[in-house]
mmCIF file of N, CA and C in Angstrom:
data_model
loop_
_atom_site.group_PDB
_atom_site.id
_atom_site.type_symbol
_atom_site.label_atom_id
_atom_site.label_comp_id
_atom_site.label_asym_id
_atom_site.label_seq_id
_atom_site.Cartn_x
_atom_site.Cartn_y
_atom_site.Cartn_z
ATOM 1 N N MET A 1 -12.671 8.408 8.236
ATOM 2 C CA MET A 1 -11.564 7.692 8.679
ATOM 3 C C MET A 1 -10.244 7.674 7.811
ATOM 4 N N THR A 2 -9.067 8.248 8.385
ATOM 5 C CA THR A 2 -7.999 8.307 7.330
ATOM 6 C C THR A 2 -7.356 6.689 7.134
ATOM 7 N N ASP A 3 -7.018 6.580 5.865
ATOM 8 C CA ASP A 3 -6.568 5.072 5.723
ATOM 9 C C ASP A 3 -5.125 5.170 6.306
ATOM 10 N N ALA A 4 -4.663 4.013 6.822
ATOM 11 C CA ALA A 4 -3.432 3.764 7.406
ATOM 12 C C ALA A 4 -2.373 3.970 6.809
ATOM 13 N N LEU A 5 -2.302 3.765 5.513
ATOM 14 C CA LEU A 5 -1.198 3.851 4.440
ATOM 15 C C LEU A 5 -0.752 5.360 4.497
ATOM 16 N N SER A 6 -1.858 6.195 3.953
ATOM 17 C CA SER A 6 -1.534 7.545 3.990
ATOM 18 C C SER A 6 -1.057 8.243 5.369
ATOM 19 N N ALA A 7 -1.750 7.661 6.295
ATOM 20 C CA ALA A 7 -1.203 8.351 7.504
ATOM 21 C C ALA A 7 0.200 8.114 7.887
ATOM 22 N N ALA A 8 0.581 6.885 7.629
ATOM 23 C CA ALA A 8 1.907 6.463 7.845
ATOM 24 C C ALA A 8 2.922 7.061 6.854
ATOM 25 N N ALA A 9 2.423 7.673 5.833
ATOM 26 C CA ALA A 9 3.460 7.798 4.579
ATOM 27 C C ALA A 9 4.110 9.187 5.098
ATOM 28 N N GLU A 10 3.611 9.937 6.121
ATOM 29 C CA GLU A 10 4.209 11.180 6.270
ATOM 30 C C GLU A 10 5.399 10.832 7.297
ATOM 31 N N PRO A 11 6.614 11.417 7.093
ATOM 32 C CA PRO A 11 7.902 11.213 7.826
ATOM 33 C C PRO A 11 7.600 11.423 9.564
ATOM 34 N N THR A 12 6.926 12.508 9.916
ATOM 35 C CA THR A 12 6.968 12.680 11.035
ATOM 36 C C THR A 12 6.129 11.837 11.778
ATOM 37 N N ARG A 13 5.016 11.354 11.326
ATOM 38 C CA ARG A 13 3.982 10.185 11.843
ATOM 39 C C ARG A 13 4.791 9.014 11.795
ATOM 40 N N ARG A 14 5.385 8.607 10.688
ATOM 41 C CA ARG A 14 6.187 7.415 10.785
ATOM 42 C C ARG A 14 7.420 7.024 11.814
ATOM 43 N N ARG A 15 7.958 8.333 12.027
ATOM 44 C CA ARG A 15 8.834 8.488 13.290
ATOM 45 C C ARG A 15 8.326 8.359 14.576
ATOM 46 N N LEU A 16 6.903 8.836 14.692
ATOM 47 C CA LEU A 16 6.193 8.899 15.888
ATOM 48 C C LEU A 16 5.828 7.299 16.054
ATOM 49 N N LEU A 17 5.419 6.620 15.012
ATOM 50 C CA LEU A 17 5.024 5.071 15.164
ATOM 51 C C LEU A 17 6.376 4.211 15.690
ATOM 52 N N GLN A 18 7.601 4.854 15.058
ATOM 53 C CA GLN A 18 8.755 4.197 15.589
ATOM 54 C C GLN A 18 8.907 4.239 17.110
ATOM 55 N N LEU A 19 8.711 5.479 17.303
ATOM 56 C CA LEU A 19 9.040 5.875 18.805
ATOM 57 C C LEU A 19 7.852 5.200 19.820
ATOM 58 N N LEU A 20 6.978 5.154 19.444
ATOM 59 C CA LEU A 20 5.655 4.548 20.116
ATOM 60 C C LEU A 20 5.792 2.943 20.284
ATOM 61 N N ALA A 21 6.288 2.338 19.269
ATOM 62 C CA ALA A 21 6.823 0.671 19.317
ATOM 63 C C ALA A 21 7.658 0.497 20.361
ATOM 64 N N THR A 22 8.126 1.238 21.067
ATOM 65 C CA THR A 22 9.093 1.020 22.051
ATOM 66 C C THR A 22 8.259 1.111 23.472
ATOM 67 N N GLY A 23 7.107 1.531 23.306
ATOM 68 C CA GLY A 23 6.319 1.722 24.503
ATOM 69 C C GLY A 23 5.492 2.944 24.520
ATOM 70 N N PRO A 24 4.448 3.279 25.586
ATOM 71 C CA PRO A 24 3.772 4.413 25.522
ATOM 72 C C PRO A 24 4.381 5.383 26.071
ATOM 73 N N ARG A 25 4.077 6.679 25.316
ATOM 74 C CA ARG A 25 4.571 7.838 25.703
ATOM 75 C C ARG A 25 3.607 9.047 25.832
ATOM 76 N N THR A 26 3.913 10.153 26.296
ATOM 77 C CA THR A 26 3.144 11.476 26.475
ATOM 78 C C THR A 26 3.468 12.231 24.982
ATOM 79 N N VAL A 27 2.393 13.088 24.854
ATOM 80 C CA VAL A 27 2.738 14.209 23.878
ATOM 81 C C VAL A 27 4.184 14.864 24.186
ATOM 82 N N SER A 28 4.359 15.262 25.223
ATOM 83 C CA SER A 28 5.556 16.098 25.685
ATOM 84 C C SER A 28 6.806 15.077 25.526
ATOM 85 N N GLU A 29 6.846 13.900 25.752
ATOM 86 C CA GLU A 29 7.960 13.177 25.504
ATOM 87 C C GLU A 29 8.414 12.928 24.051
ATOM 88 N N LEU A 30 7.144 12.644 23.208
ATOM 89 C CA LEU A 30 7.329 12.629 21.929
ATOM 90 C C LEU A 30 7.851 13.817 21.432
ATOM 91 N N ALA A 31 7.523 15.112 21.643
ATOM 92 C CA ALA A 31 7.650 16.252 21.107
ATOM 93 C C ALA A 31 9.295 16.643 21.426
ATOM 94 N N GLU A 32 9.674 15.838 22.367
ATOM 95 C CA GLU A 32 11.003 16.413 22.694
ATOM 96 C C GLU A 32 11.860 15.657 21.683
ATOM 97 N N GLN A 33 11.538 14.743 20.792
ATOM 98 C CA GLN A 33 12.106 13.876 19.637
ATOM 99 C C GLN A 33 12.223 14.908 18.344
ATOM 100 N N PHE A 34 11.380 16.040 18.269
ATOM 101 C CA PHE A 34 11.137 16.593 17.111
ATOM 102 C C PHE A 34 11.367 18.284 16.948
ATOM 103 N N THR A 35 11.700 18.679 16.108
ATOM 104 C CA THR A 35 11.765 20.183 16.266
ATOM 105 C C THR A 35 10.431 21.032 16.022
ATOM 106 N N VAL A 36 9.569 20.168 15.611
ATOM 107 C CA VAL A 36 8.194 21.044 15.583
ATOM 108 C C VAL A 36 7.405 21.062 16.939
ATOM 109 N N THR A 37 6.427 21.873 16.981
ATOM 110 C CA THR A 37 5.634 22.170 18.289
ATOM 111 C C THR A 37 5.082 20.961 18.643
ATOM 112 N N ARG A 38 4.841 21.337 20.201
ATOM 113 C CA ARG A 38 3.722 20.165 20.726
ATOM 114 C C ARG A 38 2.523 19.937 20.082
ATOM 115 N N PRO A 39 1.928 21.228 19.686
ATOM 116 C CA PRO A 39 0.711 21.154 18.983
ATOM 117 C C PRO A 39 0.674 20.282 17.787
ATOM 118 N N ALA A 40 1.791 20.603 17.074
ATOM 119 C CA ALA A 40 1.886 20.056 15.829
ATOM 120 C C ALA A 40 2.029 18.257 16.134
ATOM 121 N N ILE A 41 2.561 17.969 16.968
ATOM 122 C CA ILE A 41 2.710 16.479 17.313
ATOM 123 C C ILE A 41 1.488 16.073 17.673
ATOM 124 N N SER A 42 0.526 16.751 18.253
ATOM 125 C CA SER A 42 -0.801 16.516 18.731
ATOM 126 C C SER A 42 -1.590 16.267 17.434
ATOM 127 N N GLN A 43 -1.617 17.077 16.630
ATOM 128 C CA GLN A 43 -2.238 16.852 15.399
ATOM 129 C C GLN A 43 -1.996 15.489 14.624
ATOM 130 N N HIS A 44 -0.664 15.102 14.435
ATOM 131 C CA HIS A 44 0.040 14.162 13.811
ATOM 132 C C HIS A 44 -0.550 12.823 14.703
ATOM 133 N N LEU A 45 -0.574 12.843 16.014
ATOM 134 C CA LEU A 45 -1.188 11.847 16.785
ATOM 135 C C LEU A 45 -2.430 11.724 16.578
ATOM 136 N N ALA A 46 -3.377 12.725 16.261
ATOM 137 C CA ALA A 46 -4.705 12.708 15.856
ATOM 138 C C ALA A 46 -5.023 12.033 14.722
ATOM 139 N N VAL A 47 -4.398 12.246 13.468
ATOM 140 C CA VAL A 47 -4.127 11.437 12.344
ATOM 141 C C VAL A 47 -3.766 10.224 12.556
ATOM 142 N N LEU A 48 -2.976 9.653 13.271
ATOM 143 C CA LEU A 48 -2.547 8.339 13.570
ATOM 144 C C LEU A 48 -3.645 7.575 14.309
ATOM 145 N N ALA A 49 -4.264 8.293 15.252
ATOM 146 C CA ALA A 49 -5.626 7.600 16.006
ATOM 147 C C ALA A 49 -6.586 7.613 14.962
ATOM 148 N N ASP A 50 -6.780 8.451 14.372
ATOM 149 C CA ASP A 50 -8.116 8.589 13.199
ATOM 150 C C ASP A 50 -7.891 7.027 12.089
ATOM 151 N N ALA A 51 -6.688 6.746 12.154
ATOM 152 C CA ALA A 51 -6.186 5.879 11.038
ATOM 153 C C ALA A 51 -6.330 4.447 11.946
ATOM 154 N N GLY A 52 -6.508 4.444 13.088
ATOM 155 C CA GLY A 52 -6.460 3.246 14.023
ATOM 156 C C GLY A 52 -4.991 2.831 14.261
ATOM 157 N N LEU A 53 -4.094 3.451 14.086
ATOM 158 C CA LEU A 53 -2.799 2.990 14.545
ATOM 159 C C LEU A 53 -2.165 3.110 15.956
ATOM 160 N N VAL A 54 -2.716 4.410 16.474
ATOM 161 C CA VAL A 54 -2.569 4.760 18.003
ATOM 162 C C VAL A 54 -3.788 5.007 18.766
ATOM 163 N N THR A 55 -3.592 4.946 20.240
ATOM 164 C CA THR A 55 -4.565 4.973 20.843
ATOM 165 C C THR A 55 -4.032 5.911 22.185
ATOM 166 N N ALA A 56 -4.827 6.536 22.932
ATOM 167 C CA ALA A 56 -4.531 7.330 23.962
ATOM 168 C C ALA A 56 -5.316 6.864 25.036
ATOM 169 N N ARG A 57 -4.839 6.965 26.280
ATOM 170 C CA ARG A 57 -5.571 6.614 27.503
ATOM 171 C C ARG A 57 -5.042 7.465 28.600
ATOM 172 N N LYS A 58 -6.193 8.034 29.383
ATOM 173 C CA LYS A 58 -5.660 8.778 30.465
ATOM 174 C C LYS A 58 -4.871 8.214 31.609
ATOM 175 N N ASP A 59 -4.045 9.100 31.902
ATOM 176 C CA ASP A 59 -3.054 8.556 32.995
ATOM 177 C C ASP A 59 -3.018 9.738 34.222
ATOM 178 N N GLY A 60 -4.024 10.003 34.901
ATOM 179 C CA GLY A 60 -3.856 10.998 35.701
ATOM 180 C C GLY A 60 -4.343 12.323 34.688
ATOM 181 N N ARG A 61 -3.279 13.469 34.674
ATOM 182 C CA ARG A 61 -3.623 14.594 33.795
ATOM 183 C C ARG A 61 -3.009 14.299 32.433
ATOM 184 N N ARG A 62 -2.255 13.176 32.546
ATOM 185 C CA ARG A 62 -1.655 13.184 30.987
ATOM 186 C C ARG A 62 -2.573 12.130 30.318
ATOM 187 N N ARG A 63 -2.000 12.142 29.046
ATOM 188 C CA ARG A 63 -2.561 11.057 28.167
ATOM 189 C C ARG A 63 -1.298 10.321 27.609
ATOM 190 N N LEU A 64 -1.327 8.903 27.601
ATOM 191 C CA LEU A 64 -0.503 8.137 26.969
ATOM 192 C C LEU A 64 -0.815 7.635 25.706
ATOM 193 N N TYR A 65 0.271 7.830 25.027
ATOM 194 C CA TYR A 65 -0.070 7.219 23.572
ATOM 195 C C TYR A 65 0.394 6.017 23.158
ATOM 196 N N SER A 66 0.135 4.967 22.503
ATOM 197 C CA SER A 66 0.758 3.709 22.615
ATOM 198 C C SER A 66 -0.010 2.997 20.889
ATOM 199 N N VAL A 67 0.885 2.287 20.254
ATOM 200 C CA VAL A 67 0.231 1.630 18.876
ATOM 201 C C VAL A 67 -0.702 0.859 19.249
ATOM 202 N N VAL A 68 -1.254 0.640 18.374
ATOM 203 C CA VAL A 68 -2.482 -0.232 18.330
ATOM 204 C C VAL A 68 -2.267 -1.413 17.489
ATOM 205 N N PRO A 69 -1.864 -2.779 18.241
ATOM 206 C CA PRO A 69 -1.279 -3.475 17.279
ATOM 207 C C PRO A 69 -2.147 -4.169 15.908
ATOM 208 N N ALA A 70 -3.410 -4.106 16.201
ATOM 209 C CA ALA A 70 -4.124 -4.374 15.087
ATOM 210 C C ALA A 70 -4.076 -3.549 14.164
ATOM 211 N N GLY A 71 -3.884 -2.151 14.152
ATOM 212 C CA GLY A 71 -3.648 -1.044 13.361
ATOM 213 C C GLY A 71 -2.634 -1.360 12.413
ATOM 214 N N ILE A 72 -1.530 -1.827 13.236
ATOM 215 C CA ILE A 72 -0.108 -2.047 12.807
ATOM 216 C C ILE A 72 -0.040 -3.370 11.736
ATOM 217 N N THR A 73 -0.781 -4.079 12.101
ATOM 218 C CA THR A 73 -1.048 -5.472 11.369
ATOM 219 C C THR A 73 -1.865 -5.250 10.069
ATOM 220 N N GLN A 74 -2.931 -4.129 10.124
ATOM 221 C CA GLN A 74 -3.580 -3.788 8.975
ATOM 222 C C GLN A 74 -2.820 -2.788 8.109
ATOM 223 N N LEU A 75 -1.882 -2.068 8.736
ATOM 224 C CA LEU A 75 -0.934 -1.292 7.931
ATOM 225 C C LEU A 75 0.161 -2.236 7.081
ATOM 226 N N ARG A 76 0.716 -3.077 7.617
ATOM 227 C CA ARG A 76 1.642 -4.059 7.029
ATOM 228 C C ARG A 76 0.823 -4.640 5.837
ATOM 229 N N ALA A 77 -0.388 -5.067 6.341
ATOM 230 C CA ALA A 77 -1.008 -5.807 4.941
ATOM 231 C C ALA A 77 -1.292 -4.813 3.808
ATOM 232 N N GLU A 78 -1.353 -3.785 4.261
ATOM 233 C CA GLU A 78 -1.835 -2.749 3.152
ATOM 234 C C GLU A 78 -0.450 -2.683 2.380
ATOM 235 N N ILE A 79 0.583 -2.444 2.977
ATOM 236 C CA ILE A 79 1.834 -2.377 2.477
ATOM 237 C C ILE A 79 2.055 -3.244 1.570
ATOM 238 N N ASP A 80 1.988 -4.540 2.136
ATOM 239 C CA ASP A 80 2.319 -5.985 1.303
ATOM 240 C C ASP A 80 1.338 -5.901 -0.029
ATOM 241 N N ARG A 81 -0.006 -5.482 0.177
ATOM 242 C CA ARG A 81 -0.854 -5.830 -1.229
ATOM 243 C C ARG A 81 -0.505 -4.632 -1.928
ATOM 244 N N PHE A 82 0.091 -3.279 -1.441
ATOM 245 C CA PHE A 82 0.349 -2.239 -2.526
ATOM 246 C C PHE A 82 1.913 -2.689 -3.137
ATOM 247 N N TRP A 83 2.724 -3.297 -2.582
ATOM 248 C CA TRP A 83 3.902 -3.452 -3.170
ATOM 249 C C TRP A 83 3.775 -4.894 -4.147
ATOM 250 N N SER A 84 2.850 -5.793 -3.783
ATOM 251 C CA SER A 84 2.578 -6.642 -4.569
ATOM 252 C C SER A 84 2.066 -6.321 -5.895
ATOM 253 N N THR A 85 0.766 -5.486 -5.736
ATOM 254 C CA THR A 85 0.344 -4.904 -6.763
ATOM 255 C C THR A 85 1.256 -4.204 -7.797
ATOM 256 N N GLU A 86 1.810 -3.079 -7.364
ATOM 257 C CA GLU A 86 2.746 -2.241 -7.947
ATOM 258 C C GLU A 86 4.181 -3.180 -8.875
ATOM 259 N N LEU A 87 4.600 -4.001 -8.095
ATOM 260 C CA LEU A 87 5.557 -5.061 -8.616
ATOM 261 C C LEU A 87 5.080 -5.801 -9.655
ATOM 262 N N ASP A 88 3.878 -6.266 -9.708
ATOM 263 C CA ASP A 88 3.147 -6.925 -10.569
ATOM 264 C C ASP A 88 2.925 -5.995 -11.984
ATOM 265 N N LEU A 89 2.432 -4.938 -11.539
ATOM 266 C CA LEU A 89 2.284 -3.965 -12.869
ATOM 267 C C LEU A 89 3.708 -3.541 -13.646
ATOM 268 N N LEU A 90 4.679 -3.386 -12.547
ATOM 269 C CA LEU A 90 6.056 -2.791 -13.105
ATOM 270 C C LEU A 90 6.622 -4.144 -13.810
ATOM 271 N N ALA A 91 6.478 -5.244 -13.543
ATOM 272 C CA ALA A 91 6.848 -6.450 -14.302
ATOM 273 C C ALA A 91 5.963 -6.857 -15.477
ATOM 274 N N ASP A 92 4.847 -6.418 -15.585
ATOM 275 C CA ASP A 92 4.153 -6.580 -16.984
ATOM 276 C C ASP A 92 4.423 -5.738 -17.949
ATOM 277 N N GLU A 93 4.828 -4.404 -17.256
ATOM 278 C CA GLU A 93 4.873 -3.255 -18.140
ATOM 279 C C GLU A 93 6.547 -3.348 -18.666
ATOM 280 N N ALA A 94 7.291 -3.766 -18.112
ATOM 281 C CA ALA A 94 8.675 -4.271 -18.380
ATOM 282 C C ALA A 94 8.591 -5.374 -19.565
ATOM 283 N N ALA A 95 7.527 -6.415 -19.308
ATOM 284 C CA ALA A 95 7.778 -7.304 -20.347
ATOM 285 C C ALA A 95 7.017 -6.999 -21.541
ATOM 286 N N LYS A 96 5.905 -6.026 -21.479
ATOM 287 C CA LYS A 96 5.554 -5.397 -22.687
ATOM 288 C C LYS A 96 6.373 -4.571 -23.494
ATOM 289 N N ARG A 97 7.209 -3.976 -22.910
ATOM 290 C CA ARG A 97 8.186 -2.991 -23.385
ATOM 291 C C ARG A 97 9.364 -3.637 -24.215
ATOM 292 N N ALA A 98 9.526 -5.113 -23.480
ATOM 293 C CA ALA A 98 10.483 -5.977 -23.947
ATOM 294 C C ALA A 98 10.170 -6.536 -25.318
ATOM 295 N N THR A 99 8.859 -7.011 -25.269
ATOM 296 C CA THR A 99 8.442 -7.679 -26.520
ATOM 297 C C THR A 99 7.865 -6.437 -27.781
ATOM 298 N N THR A 100 7.573 -5.352 -27.444
ATOM 299 C CA THR A 100 7.187 -4.155 -28.243
ATOM 300 C C THR A 100 8.608 -3.379 -29.057
ATOM 301 N N HIS A 101 9.575 -3.208 -27.985
ATOM 302 C CA HIS A 101 10.714 -2.328 -28.221
ATOM 303 C C HIS A 101 11.949 -3.141 -28.147
ATOM 304 N N PRO A 102 12.188 -4.392 -28.710
ATOM 305 C CA PRO A 102 13.342 -5.178 -28.472
ATOM 306 C C PRO A 102 14.603 -4.789 -28.685
ATOM 307 N N GLU A 103 14.603 -3.325 -29.430
ATOM 308 C CA GLU A 103 15.823 -2.808 -29.926
ATOM 309 C C GLU A 103 16.503 -2.072 -28.636
ATOM 310 N N GLU A 104 15.533 -1.581 -27.770
ATOM 311 C CA GLU A 104 15.797 -0.848 -26.535
ATOM 312 C C GLU A 104 16.607 -1.790 -25.599
ATOM 313 N N HIS A 105 16.736 -3.049 -25.780
ATOM 314 C CA HIS A 105 17.083 -4.087 -24.635
ATOM 315 C C HIS A 105 18.185 -4.853 -25.441
ATOM 316 N N GLY A 106 18.914 -4.331 -26.633
ATOM 317 C CA GLY A 106 19.969 -4.938 -26.915
ATOM 318 C C GLY A 106 19.869 -5.916 -27.811
ATOM 319 N N SER A 107 18.666 -6.376 -28.438
ATOM 320 C CA SER A 107 18.336 -7.366 -29.071
ATOM 321 C C SER A 107 18.464 -7.240 -30.452
#
């Protein structure tokens, strides 16, 4: 299973999520918004589905893709955790540099 953060990191997949946030769409409807091929969009949707971010349901001969609210909630939590951790590490590194190299900070 692909992790949600990695899946959503790719620009085309992020745009697909944005489009699907407004409501279910078919691959053809989604592909109209991109310069890449319909099969490429299908591959991106498969990655998003594997990550639990989108789902597809049959509607006659078509497949309608939509976001999975629980998957989006999980993605948001991962982003929040990532930024909290990264910002804490950055602040710690800045504090260490300020105490070990005060001349670099005009002291």
